[in-house]
């Protein structure tokens, strides 16, 4: 089946991330599902996004929110079934919306048949089983050195970079390659337009699982051999045509990052450096320059991301003293000015959507939702919190079910008010429902709606910095001019013929602090 998207759609697409568990509940059990998404497709169409990325919807014990897959060819019964996924893909396509699924190749669920067989002593070489722990690697979820090993009843140990419920696969095994190539084909055959690759830089391990050593390549991060896998995957995507990969590559070195985007590898990768960047003009300018400079030589489009299901929501982040994001320094319950955070998140949205390349919107970002920090401990589910023994609050706070309508929970998330959402929603979200925000010119939702519509006029235009004061970011996209004021004072607008969109009211011809504007410059 050929992709119905426009050629190379992924170069400038706006992609909306659906976290199925928390988007919309169709069957009334308090958990989001595919029926809920199907009901809300008209909303996504109206919002104006080009494609949807679904975080894993496969069969899974949900030990890590679905990133612990027990069957890559089945939909978890909590969400629906394969037939419903096929219907959803067809319905989205009929609206001109593409679909991206999420493939998790670094690890599988301990309930996957391969690991169950391994426990019985069959096919252990598909994993990393050893007689005793051979290194002191630290889990990607944090914690103590050596916590990547778990012992099975017969005494052997297996490697897991994440939760013990997520055993790492051994990518030197030909069956592992064959299986994932078949899984790619399975979903491409079902018409998906793109595939996100989870933890894309971690698949290949140091052959002896040796410990970190000064001057040596990292034992499991970004090893050169990983690129062979993506070259092969790219060939498969090319066979289908107009399908795109997006890699989850956390990589501070822009050149190493761009290696994943060489013309015979991945089409795109998440710009997590932009996501992590503080609300600081110099730092943002530098990230934008690094991004554009590193992508240009490999001919890949940049991506721009402000949030996802793993990080503190921007409205909260930008309302704190430390506006940068990092897992290591992530804070909780520190003083937060949500009004300030919201002003900045609005400006950041116009910055992100003004930049050249594709952009990602994480569900609820368009509603200006904040991180929910008062979820009772016994309701929290994220393994990141458990592994850090509670010092890291985990990622549940950005995964709370969306508010759609009405005055009280579940705010239209579920079809009846009887259902309790799987994570509690703040009462204050009654002012943040889709219903409450629709038609309100001051709302975040209306800002995103306008921006997505206007963006189409310049999404293919060239980028060039425009002159500005040091604390102001200003750039041209064809005849459009985008200005973001990160200084503490209002600044004079540059010459223009029309004000197209602002994140805050202008004070005469001046742009207030923490605000952005899209102008037509007429030249
Ligand atoms: C990625 C996902 C995250 C998950 C991890 C392990 O970072 O975004 O949610 O926990 O991979 O699969």
Short mmCIF file of C-alpha atoms and ligand atoms in Angstrom, two decimals:
data_model
loop_
_atom_site.label_atom_id
_atom_site.label_comp_id
_atom_site.label_asym_id
_atom_site.label_seq_id
_atom_site.Cartn_x
_atom_site.Cartn_y
_atom_site.Cartn_z
CA UNK A 1 0.00 0.00 0.00
CA UNK A 2 1.50 3.36 -0.92
CA UNK A 3 1.61 6.31 1.43
CA UNK A 4 -1.05 8.91 0.80
CA UNK A 5 1.03 11.72 2.18
CA UNK A 6 2.55 14.40 -0.01
CA UNK A 7 6.08 13.61 -1.18
CA UNK A 8 8.63 14.03 1.63
CA UNK A 9 5.84 15.16 3.96
CA UNK A 10 8.11 14.59 6.95
CA UNK A 11 10.35 17.53 5.98
CA UNK A 12 7.90 20.14 7.24
CA UNK A 13 5.12 18.22 8.99
CA UNK A 14 3.55 19.13 12.31
CA UNK A 15 3.23 15.87 14.19
CA UNK A 16 0.95 15.41 17.18
CA UNK A 17 2.02 12.90 19.79
CA UNK A 18 -0.79 10.74 21.12
CA UNK A 19 -0.20 8.97 24.42
CA UNK A 20 -3.13 6.58 23.94
CA UNK A 21 -3.69 5.87 27.61
CA UNK A 22 -4.42 9.52 28.31
CA UNK A 23 -5.85 10.99 25.11
CA UNK A 24 -9.51 9.94 25.14
CA UNK A 25 -11.42 7.01 26.59
CA UNK A 26 -13.98 5.47 24.22
CA UNK A 27 -15.23 2.52 26.29
CA UNK A 28 -15.63 4.14 29.68
CA UNK A 29 -13.02 2.29 31.72
CA UNK A 30 -11.07 5.43 32.62
CA UNK A 31 -8.18 4.58 30.31
CA UNK A 32 -7.71 6.12 26.88
CA UNK A 33 -8.07 3.84 23.87
CA UNK A 34 -8.23 3.72 20.09
CA UNK A 35 -12.00 4.18 20.06
CA UNK A 36 -11.40 7.44 21.94
CA UNK A 37 -8.87 8.57 19.37
CA UNK A 38 -11.23 7.70 16.52
CA UNK A 39 -13.94 9.84 18.14
CA UNK A 40 -11.55 12.74 18.41
CA UNK A 41 -10.09 12.65 14.91
CA UNK A 42 -12.21 15.66 13.89
CA UNK A 43 -10.52 17.64 16.68
CA UNK A 44 -7.08 16.72 15.36
CA UNK A 45 -8.12 17.57 11.83
CA UNK A 46 -9.37 20.97 12.95
CA UNK A 47 -6.21 21.57 14.95
CA UNK A 48 -4.40 21.24 11.65
CA UNK A 49 -1.74 18.63 12.35
CA UNK A 50 -0.25 16.59 9.52
CA UNK A 51 0.41 13.32 11.31
CA UNK A 52 -0.04 11.51 14.61
CA UNK A 53 2.68 9.66 16.45
CA UNK A 54 1.32 6.98 18.75
CA UNK A 55 3.46 5.96 21.69
CA UNK A 56 3.33 2.14 21.90
CA UNK A 57 -0.15 0.73 21.56
CA UNK A 58 0.96 -2.90 21.47
CA UNK A 59 0.21 -5.72 23.84
CA UNK A 60 2.11 -4.87 27.00
CA UNK A 61 1.97 -5.43 30.75
CA UNK A 62 2.50 -1.63 30.97
CA UNK A 63 5.47 -1.89 33.30
CA UNK A 64 6.85 1.15 31.45
CA UNK A 65 3.74 2.71 29.95
CA UNK A 66 3.86 0.37 26.92
CA UNK A 67 7.60 0.59 26.23
CA UNK A 68 7.66 -2.99 27.44
CA UNK A 69 6.14 -4.73 24.44
CA UNK A 70 5.01 -8.35 24.67
CA UNK A 71 3.71 -8.57 21.09
CA UNK A 72 4.64 -6.04 18.39
CA UNK A 73 1.89 -7.29 16.09
CA UNK A 74 -1.03 -6.98 18.50
CA UNK A 75 -2.81 -4.03 20.08
CA UNK A 76 -3.17 -4.14 23.84
CA UNK A 77 -6.76 -5.14 24.70
CA UNK A 78 -6.90 -2.07 26.96
CA UNK A 79 -6.68 0.05 23.81
CA UNK A 80 -8.58 -2.07 21.26
CA UNK A 81 -7.48 -4.59 18.68
CA UNK A 82 -5.63 -4.76 15.39
CA UNK A 83 -8.79 -4.32 13.37
CA UNK A 84 -9.53 -1.12 15.22
CA UNK A 85 -5.99 0.14 14.62
CA UNK A 86 -6.48 -0.54 10.91
CA UNK A 87 -9.75 1.38 11.00
CA UNK A 88 -8.07 4.24 12.79
CA UNK A 89 -5.28 4.36 10.20
CA UNK A 90 -7.83 4.38 7.37
CA UNK A 91 -9.95 7.09 9.02
CA UNK A 92 -6.94 9.29 9.70
CA UNK A 93 -5.79 8.86 6.10
CA UNK A 94 -9.23 9.80 4.85
CA UNK A 95 -8.77 13.10 6.71
CA UNK A 96 -5.29 13.55 5.22
CA UNK A 97 -3.57 12.76 8.52
CA UNK A 98 -0.57 10.41 8.56
CA UNK A 99 0.24 7.81 11.19
CA UNK A 100 3.55 7.11 12.92
CA UNK A 101 3.94 4.07 15.15
CA UNK A 102 6.59 3.58 17.81
CA UNK A 103 8.98 0.62 17.56
CA UNK A 104 10.98 -0.38 20.62
CA UNK A 105 14.02 -2.36 19.43
CA UNK A 106 16.39 -2.09 22.39
CA UNK A 107 14.35 -4.27 24.74
CA UNK A 108 11.15 -6.24 24.99
CA UNK A 109 8.80 -7.10 27.81
CA UNK A 110 9.75 -9.91 30.16
CA UNK A 111 6.33 -11.33 29.19
CA UNK A 112 7.29 -11.53 25.49
CA UNK A 113 7.45 -15.12 24.26
CA UNK A 114 11.19 -14.84 23.60
CA UNK A 115 11.97 -13.97 27.18
CA UNK A 116 9.56 -16.53 28.52
CA UNK A 117 11.38 -19.12 26.42
CA UNK A 118 14.70 -17.79 27.67
CA UNK A 119 13.57 -18.34 31.24
CA UNK A 120 13.02 -21.97 30.26
CA UNK A 121 16.60 -22.03 28.96
CA UNK A 122 15.76 -21.66 25.26
CA UNK A 123 17.25 -18.86 23.11
CA UNK A 124 19.09 -17.03 25.86
CA UNK A 125 21.53 -15.75 23.26
CA UNK A 126 18.82 -13.38 22.00
CA UNK A 127 19.47 -11.51 25.25
CA UNK A 128 22.50 -10.76 27.40
CA UNK A 129 22.63 -13.55 29.96
CA UNK A 130 25.76 -13.95 32.09
CA UNK A 131 26.78 -16.07 35.04
CA UNK A 132 27.37 -13.01 37.12
CA UNK A 133 27.18 -9.25 36.55
CA UNK A 134 30.13 -8.19 34.41
CA UNK A 135 29.87 -4.43 34.74
CA UNK A 136 28.59 -1.61 36.89
CA UNK A 137 26.52 0.14 34.26
CA UNK A 138 23.80 2.40 35.62
CA UNK A 139 20.20 2.01 34.45
CA UNK A 140 18.84 4.65 32.08
CA UNK A 141 16.20 5.14 34.76
CA UNK A 142 18.90 6.15 37.24
CA UNK A 143 19.90 4.48 40.49
CA UNK A 144 23.01 2.68 41.67
CA UNK A 145 25.95 1.35 39.61
CA UNK A 146 25.35 -2.23 38.57
CA UNK A 147 21.56 -2.00 38.75
CA UNK A 148 21.17 -3.14 35.12
CA UNK A 149 21.38 -6.80 36.18
CA UNK A 150 18.64 -9.06 37.45
CA UNK A 151 19.03 -12.69 38.45
CA UNK A 152 16.73 -15.44 37.20
CA UNK A 153 15.81 -18.48 39.34
CA UNK A 154 18.54 -20.75 37.91
CA UNK A 155 21.22 -18.25 38.96
CA UNK A 156 22.08 -16.47 35.68
CA UNK A 157 21.68 -12.73 35.29
CA UNK A 158 20.27 -10.72 32.38
CA UNK A 159 20.94 -7.17 31.24
CA UNK A 160 18.29 -4.45 31.22
CA UNK A 161 19.22 -0.83 30.59
CA UNK A 162 15.75 0.17 31.76
CA UNK A 163 13.38 -1.66 34.11
CA UNK A 164 13.93 -5.36 34.99
CA UNK A 165 10.67 -5.94 33.08
CA UNK A 166 12.49 -4.73 29.92
CA UNK A 167 15.31 -7.22 29.10
CA UNK A 168 17.74 -5.87 26.48
CA UNK A 169 17.94 -7.69 23.17
CA UNK A 170 21.24 -8.88 21.78
CA UNK A 171 21.67 -7.13 18.43
CA UNK A 172 24.50 -9.43 17.40
CA UNK A 173 21.88 -12.17 16.96
CA UNK A 174 20.53 -12.55 13.39
CA UNK A 175 17.05 -13.48 14.65
CA UNK A 176 16.77 -10.14 16.40
CA UNK A 177 17.50 -8.35 13.13
CA UNK A 178 15.09 -10.54 11.18
CA UNK A 179 12.30 -10.08 13.69
CA UNK A 180 12.46 -6.29 13.73
CA UNK A 181 12.70 -6.07 9.96
CA UNK A 182 9.55 -8.18 9.82
CA UNK A 183 7.86 -5.91 12.37
CA UNK A 184 8.70 -2.82 10.28
CA UNK A 185 7.13 -4.52 7.27
CA UNK A 186 4.10 -5.57 9.30
CA UNK A 187 3.28 -1.93 10.09
CA UNK A 188 4.30 -0.52 6.72
CA UNK A 189 1.99 -3.13 5.17
CA UNK A 190 -0.78 -1.69 7.32
CA UNK A 191 -0.20 1.71 5.76
CA UNK A 192 1.66 3.59 8.45
CA UNK A 193 3.56 6.57 7.12
CA UNK A 194 6.36 6.64 9.62
CA UNK A 195 8.03 4.87 12.49
CA UNK A 196 9.56 6.32 15.63
CA UNK A 197 12.53 4.37 16.89
CA UNK A 198 12.73 4.19 20.65
CA UNK A 199 16.12 4.58 22.35
CA UNK A 200 17.69 4.45 18.89
CA UNK A 201 21.27 4.98 20.03
CA UNK A 202 21.42 2.17 22.60
CA UNK A 203 21.00 -1.04 20.60
CA UNK A 204 24.63 -2.05 20.17
CA UNK A 205 26.66 -2.97 23.25
CA UNK A 206 30.38 -3.30 23.84
CA UNK A 207 30.99 -6.93 22.78
CA UNK A 208 32.27 -7.99 26.21
CA UNK A 209 29.85 -5.72 28.07
CA UNK A 210 32.93 -4.04 29.49
CA UNK A 211 32.63 -1.20 31.93
CA UNK A 212 32.91 2.48 31.08
CA UNK A 213 36.57 3.27 30.35
CA UNK A 214 38.21 6.63 29.84
CA UNK A 215 39.08 7.25 26.18
CA UNK A 216 36.98 4.30 24.96
CA UNK A 217 33.66 4.55 23.14
CA UNK A 218 30.74 4.40 25.55
CA UNK A 219 29.85 0.73 26.15
CA UNK A 220 26.23 1.09 25.00
CA UNK A 221 25.57 4.61 23.79
CA UNK A 222 26.00 5.60 20.15
CA UNK A 223 28.38 2.81 19.12
CA UNK A 224 29.40 3.01 15.47
CA UNK A 225 27.90 -0.38 14.55
CA UNK A 226 24.37 0.85 15.31
CA UNK A 227 24.37 2.67 11.97
CA UNK A 228 24.45 -0.61 10.06
CA UNK A 229 21.04 -1.42 11.50
CA UNK A 230 19.53 1.84 10.31
CA UNK A 231 21.06 1.54 6.84
CA UNK A 232 19.24 -1.75 6.45
CA UNK A 233 16.02 -0.27 7.85
CA UNK A 234 16.24 2.64 5.46
CA UNK A 235 16.32 0.23 2.54
CA UNK A 236 13.08 -1.30 3.79
CA UNK A 237 11.44 2.13 4.10
CA UNK A 238 12.60 2.95 0.56
CA UNK A 239 10.99 -0.20 -0.77
CA UNK A 240 7.66 1.13 0.46
CA UNK A 241 8.30 4.75 -0.50
CA UNK A 242 7.59 8.06 1.22
CA UNK A 243 7.76 6.52 4.71
CA UNK A 244 9.85 8.23 7.35
CA UNK A 245 11.78 7.26 10.44
CA UNK A 246 12.17 9.50 13.44
CA UNK A 247 14.85 8.41 15.87
CA UNK A 248 14.87 9.03 19.58
CA UNK A 249 18.53 9.94 19.81
CA UNK A 250 19.72 11.69 22.97
CA UNK A 251 23.11 12.94 21.82
CA UNK A 252 24.82 16.12 22.95
CA UNK A 253 27.42 16.03 20.14
CA UNK A 254 25.73 17.55 17.06
CA UNK A 255 28.02 15.79 14.61
CA UNK A 256 27.48 12.35 16.15
CA UNK A 257 23.76 13.18 16.19
CA UNK A 258 23.75 14.04 12.49
CA UNK A 259 25.41 10.70 11.70
CA UNK A 260 22.00 9.12 12.27
CA UNK A 261 20.57 11.38 9.57
CA UNK A 262 22.94 10.57 6.74
CA UNK A 263 21.03 10.09 3.49
CA UNK A 264 20.99 6.29 3.81
CA UNK A 265 19.94 6.22 7.49
CA UNK A 266 17.07 7.85 9.40
CA UNK A 267 15.04 10.63 7.81
CA UNK A 268 14.70 12.63 11.02
CA UNK A 269 15.48 12.51 14.74
CA UNK A 270 14.04 14.37 17.71
CA UNK A 271 15.81 17.59 18.56
CA UNK A 272 15.99 16.94 22.27
CA UNK A 273 18.66 19.57 22.72
CA UNK A 274 16.04 22.17 21.82
CA UNK A 275 13.57 20.61 24.25
CA UNK A 276 16.13 20.70 27.07
CA UNK A 277 17.27 24.26 26.38
CA UNK A 278 16.70 26.95 28.98
CA UNK A 279 14.53 29.97 28.21
CA UNK A 280 17.60 32.02 27.42
CA UNK A 281 18.21 33.96 24.20
CA UNK A 282 21.89 33.11 23.82
CA UNK A 283 21.39 29.42 24.52
CA UNK A 284 18.39 29.17 22.21
CA UNK A 285 20.23 30.97 19.44
CA UNK A 286 23.09 28.55 19.85
CA UNK A 287 20.85 25.46 19.80
CA UNK A 288 19.09 26.73 16.68
CA UNK A 289 22.42 27.38 14.96
CA UNK A 290 23.86 24.03 16.04
CA UNK A 291 20.75 22.29 14.79
CA UNK A 292 20.71 23.96 11.40
CA UNK A 293 24.50 23.65 10.98
CA UNK A 294 24.57 19.96 11.83
CA UNK A 295 21.58 18.99 9.67
CA UNK A 296 22.63 20.92 6.56
CA UNK A 297 25.63 18.75 5.55
CA UNK A 298 23.54 15.55 5.65
CA UNK A 299 20.56 17.18 3.95
CA UNK A 300 18.13 16.22 6.72
CA UNK A 301 15.33 18.46 7.99
CA UNK A 302 15.54 19.68 11.58
CA UNK A 303 12.84 18.78 14.07
CA UNK A 304 11.64 20.99 16.92
CA UNK A 305 10.23 19.60 20.12
CA UNK A 306 9.14 21.33 23.33
CA UNK A 307 7.71 18.37 25.19
CA UNK A 308 6.87 14.70 25.20
CA UNK A 309 5.67 12.00 27.57
CA UNK A 310 9.05 11.83 29.34
CA UNK A 311 9.66 15.42 30.42
CA UNK A 312 8.22 18.14 32.65
CA UNK A 313 5.54 20.10 30.81
CA UNK A 314 6.84 23.44 29.41
CA UNK A 315 4.31 25.63 31.25
CA UNK A 316 5.80 24.33 34.51
CA UNK A 317 9.41 24.25 33.34
CA UNK A 318 9.40 27.80 32.06
CA UNK A 319 7.78 29.07 35.26
CA UNK A 320 10.73 28.02 37.41
CA UNK A 321 14.04 29.51 38.21
CA UNK A 322 15.84 26.78 36.28
CA UNK A 323 14.03 26.65 32.93
CA UNK A 324 16.23 23.96 31.38
CA UNK A 325 15.29 20.29 31.42
CA UNK A 326 17.50 17.39 32.36
CA UNK A 327 16.64 14.06 33.94
CA UNK A 328 19.59 14.44 36.29
CA UNK A 329 18.54 17.80 37.72
CA UNK A 330 14.79 17.46 37.35
CA UNK A 331 13.03 19.17 40.24
CA UNK A 332 9.68 18.71 41.86
CA UNK A 333 7.51 21.00 43.93
CA UNK A 334 9.90 23.92 43.56
CA UNK A 335 8.32 27.39 43.35
CA UNK A 336 6.59 27.71 39.99
CA UNK A 337 4.96 30.76 38.43
CA UNK A 338 2.46 29.17 36.05
CA UNK A 339 1.44 32.54 34.56
CA UNK A 340 5.02 33.29 33.64
CA UNK A 341 5.47 29.72 32.42
CA UNK A 342 2.38 30.03 30.26
CA UNK A 343 3.53 33.31 28.70
CA UNK A 344 6.84 31.73 27.84
CA UNK A 345 5.26 28.51 26.59
CA UNK A 346 3.10 30.60 24.24
CA UNK A 347 6.15 32.43 22.94
CA UNK A 348 8.05 29.14 22.67
CA UNK A 349 5.23 27.67 20.58
CA UNK A 350 5.52 30.54 18.08
CA UNK A 351 9.29 30.13 18.09
CA UNK A 352 9.11 26.39 17.48
CA UNK A 353 6.41 26.60 14.83
CA UNK A 354 8.29 29.40 13.10
CA UNK A 355 11.49 27.40 12.62
CA UNK A 356 12.24 25.42 9.45
CA UNK A 357 11.69 21.66 9.54
CA UNK A 358 9.10 19.53 11.27
CA UNK A 359 7.60 20.17 14.69
CA UNK A 360 6.15 17.93 17.39
CA UNK A 361 3.26 18.77 19.69
CA UNK A 362 2.70 16.52 22.69
CA UNK A 363 -0.99 16.08 23.55
CA UNK A 364 -2.10 18.75 25.99
CA UNK A 365 0.70 21.12 25.03
CA UNK A 366 -1.84 22.85 22.79
CA UNK A 367 -4.06 23.27 25.85
CA UNK A 368 -1.31 24.79 27.99
CA UNK A 369 -1.54 21.98 30.55
CA UNK A 370 0.99 22.01 33.34
CA UNK A 371 2.84 19.20 35.09
CA UNK A 372 0.55 17.65 37.70
CA UNK A 373 2.71 17.40 40.80
CA UNK A 374 0.23 16.36 43.47
CA UNK A 375 -0.59 12.87 42.21
CA UNK A 376 -0.78 10.68 45.34
CA UNK A 377 2.19 8.35 45.61
CA UNK A 378 0.06 5.21 45.52
CA UNK A 379 -1.43 6.21 42.15
CA UNK A 380 1.86 6.97 40.48
CA UNK A 381 2.93 4.29 38.05
CA UNK A 382 6.11 5.34 36.32
CA UNK A 383 9.03 2.96 36.93
CA UNK A 384 11.46 5.87 36.75
CA UNK A 385 10.19 6.98 40.13
CA UNK A 386 10.35 3.51 41.61
CA UNK A 387 13.90 2.89 40.47
CA UNK A 388 15.12 6.18 41.86
CA UNK A 389 13.47 5.17 45.15
CA UNK A 390 11.25 8.20 45.08
CA UNK A 391 13.82 10.98 44.61
CA UNK A 392 12.70 11.45 41.00
CA UNK A 393 8.94 12.08 40.89
CA UNK A 394 8.73 10.13 37.64
CA UNK A 395 6.88 11.00 34.49
CA UNK A 396 3.24 10.55 35.49
CA UNK A 397 2.74 14.30 35.90
CA UNK A 398 2.84 14.91 32.16
CA UNK A 399 0.67 11.85 31.39
CA UNK A 400 -2.57 12.87 33.08
CA UNK A 401 -5.71 12.29 30.95
CA UNK A 402 -6.72 15.25 28.78
CA UNK A 403 -9.62 17.53 29.71
CA UNK A 404 -12.11 17.84 26.85
CA UNK A 405 -15.28 19.42 28.23
CA UNK A 406 -17.43 20.04 31.28
CA UNK A 407 -16.83 21.38 34.77
CA UNK A 408 -15.51 18.41 36.66
CA UNK A 409 -13.38 15.32 36.21
CA UNK A 410 -13.25 13.34 34.00
CA UNK A 411 -13.83 16.47 31.87
CA UNK A 412 -15.21 14.49 28.94
CA UNK A 413 -12.17 12.22 28.88
CA UNK A 414 -14.50 9.26 29.40
CA UNK A 415 -17.98 8.96 27.90
CA UNK A 416 -19.63 8.87 31.34
CA UNK A 417 -18.84 10.63 34.58
CA UNK A 418 -18.76 7.32 36.42
CA UNK A 419 -15.37 6.39 35.06
CA UNK A 420 -12.40 7.54 37.07
CA UNK A 421 -9.43 8.54 34.91
CA UNK A 422 -6.42 6.33 35.60
CA UNK A 423 -4.58 9.37 36.93
CA UNK A 424 -6.50 12.16 38.70
CA UNK A 425 -7.02 15.45 36.83
CA UNK A 426 -6.69 18.79 38.65
CA UNK A 427 -10.03 20.52 39.28
CA UNK A 428 -8.56 23.71 37.80
CA UNK A 429 -8.49 22.04 34.40
CA UNK A 430 -12.13 22.99 33.98
CA UNK A 431 -10.83 26.26 32.52
CA UNK A 432 -8.44 24.35 30.24
CA UNK A 433 -10.77 21.94 28.46
CA UNK A 434 -10.96 21.96 24.68
CA UNK A 435 -14.53 23.19 25.07
CA UNK A 436 -13.58 26.07 27.36
CA UNK A 437 -10.70 27.17 25.17
CA UNK A 438 -12.45 26.94 21.82
CA UNK A 439 -13.30 30.42 20.58
CA UNK A 440 -11.44 32.18 23.40
CA UNK A 441 -8.91 34.38 21.61
CA UNK A 442 -6.60 34.34 24.65
CA UNK A 443 -6.45 30.57 24.91
CA UNK A 444 -3.46 28.39 24.16
CA UNK A 445 -5.63 26.26 21.90
CA UNK A 446 -6.58 29.19 19.68
CA UNK A 447 -2.93 30.23 19.50
CA UNK A 448 -1.95 26.77 18.24
CA UNK A 449 -4.87 26.65 15.82
CA UNK A 450 -3.90 29.98 14.27
CA UNK A 451 -0.22 29.16 14.22
CA UNK A 452 -0.72 25.81 12.50
CA UNK A 453 -2.84 27.43 9.85
CA UNK A 454 -0.53 30.39 9.22
CA UNK A 455 2.56 28.20 9.25
CA UNK A 456 1.52 26.57 6.00
CA UNK A 457 2.20 29.86 4.19
CA UNK A 458 5.90 29.75 4.98
CA UNK A 459 6.71 26.17 5.97
CA UNK A 460 8.94 25.69 2.93
CA UNK A 461 10.55 29.15 2.98
CA UNK A 462 14.24 29.67 3.70
CA UNK A 463 15.48 30.70 7.13
CA UNK A 464 17.72 33.68 7.83
CA UNK A 465 18.50 35.52 11.06
CA UNK A 466 17.33 39.13 11.09
CA UNK A 467 19.08 41.93 13.00
CA UNK A 468 17.88 42.29 16.60
CA UNK A 469 18.90 43.27 20.10
CA UNK A 470 20.94 40.56 21.85
CA UNK A 471 18.07 39.32 24.03
CA UNK A 472 15.70 39.07 21.09
CA UNK A 473 15.53 36.27 18.54
CA UNK A 474 14.43 37.48 15.11
CA UNK A 475 14.44 35.58 11.86
CA UNK A 476 12.92 35.60 8.43
CA UNK A 477 11.05 32.84 6.70
CA UNK A 478 10.52 34.25 3.22
CA UNK A 479 8.39 37.33 3.66
CA UNK A 480 7.50 36.35 7.24
CA UNK A 481 9.39 37.69 10.21
CA UNK A 482 9.38 35.91 13.57
CA UNK A 483 10.42 37.83 16.67
CA UNK A 484 10.75 36.47 20.20
CA UNK A 485 11.48 38.81 23.07
CA UNK A 486 13.43 37.18 25.90
CA UNK A 487 14.59 40.48 27.40
CA UNK A 488 13.01 41.93 30.55
CA UNK A 489 11.71 44.96 28.59
CA UNK A 490 9.27 45.60 25.78
CA UNK A 491 11.06 46.03 22.47
CA UNK A 492 10.29 47.95 19.30
CA UNK A 493 8.88 45.79 16.50
CA UNK A 494 10.97 45.71 13.34
CA UNK A 495 9.55 47.18 10.16
CA UNK A 496 6.55 45.21 8.93
CA UNK A 497 3.39 45.48 6.88
CA UNK A 498 1.11 43.29 8.96
CA UNK A 499 0.91 41.67 12.40
CA UNK A 500 -0.21 38.09 11.79
CA UNK A 501 -0.13 36.51 15.24
CA UNK A 502 1.07 37.42 18.71
CA UNK A 503 1.48 35.39 21.86
CA UNK A 504 0.62 38.46 24.01
CA UNK A 505 -1.10 41.73 23.36
CA UNK A 506 1.25 44.24 21.85
CA UNK A 507 1.81 47.46 23.72
CA UNK A 508 1.39 49.78 20.76
CA UNK A 509 4.22 48.88 18.43
CA UNK A 510 6.20 47.18 21.16
CA UNK A 511 6.56 43.51 21.93
CA UNK A 512 6.33 42.79 25.68
CA UNK A 513 8.81 40.50 27.49
CA UNK A 514 8.39 36.74 27.11
CA UNK A 515 6.33 37.17 23.98
CA UNK A 516 6.58 36.34 20.31
CA UNK A 517 5.05 37.76 17.16
CA UNK A 518 4.69 36.67 13.55
CA UNK A 519 4.85 39.58 11.12
CA UNK A 520 4.62 39.99 7.41
CA UNK A 521 7.55 42.09 6.36
CA UNK A 522 6.59 42.69 2.76
CA UNK A 523 10.07 41.98 1.42
C1 LIG B 1 12.18 6.11 25.63
C2 LIG B 1 10.74 6.42 25.89
C3 LIG B 1 10.48 6.27 27.36
C4 LIG B 1 10.80 4.85 27.78
C5 LIG B 1 12.21 4.45 27.35
C6 LIG B 1 12.41 2.98 27.43
O1 LIG B 1 13.04 7.02 26.23
O2 LIG B 1 10.41 7.68 25.40
O3 LIG B 1 9.17 6.61 27.71
O4 LIG B 1 10.68 4.72 29.16
O5 LIG B 1 12.48 4.81 26.03
O6 LIG B 1 11.76 2.33 26.37
#
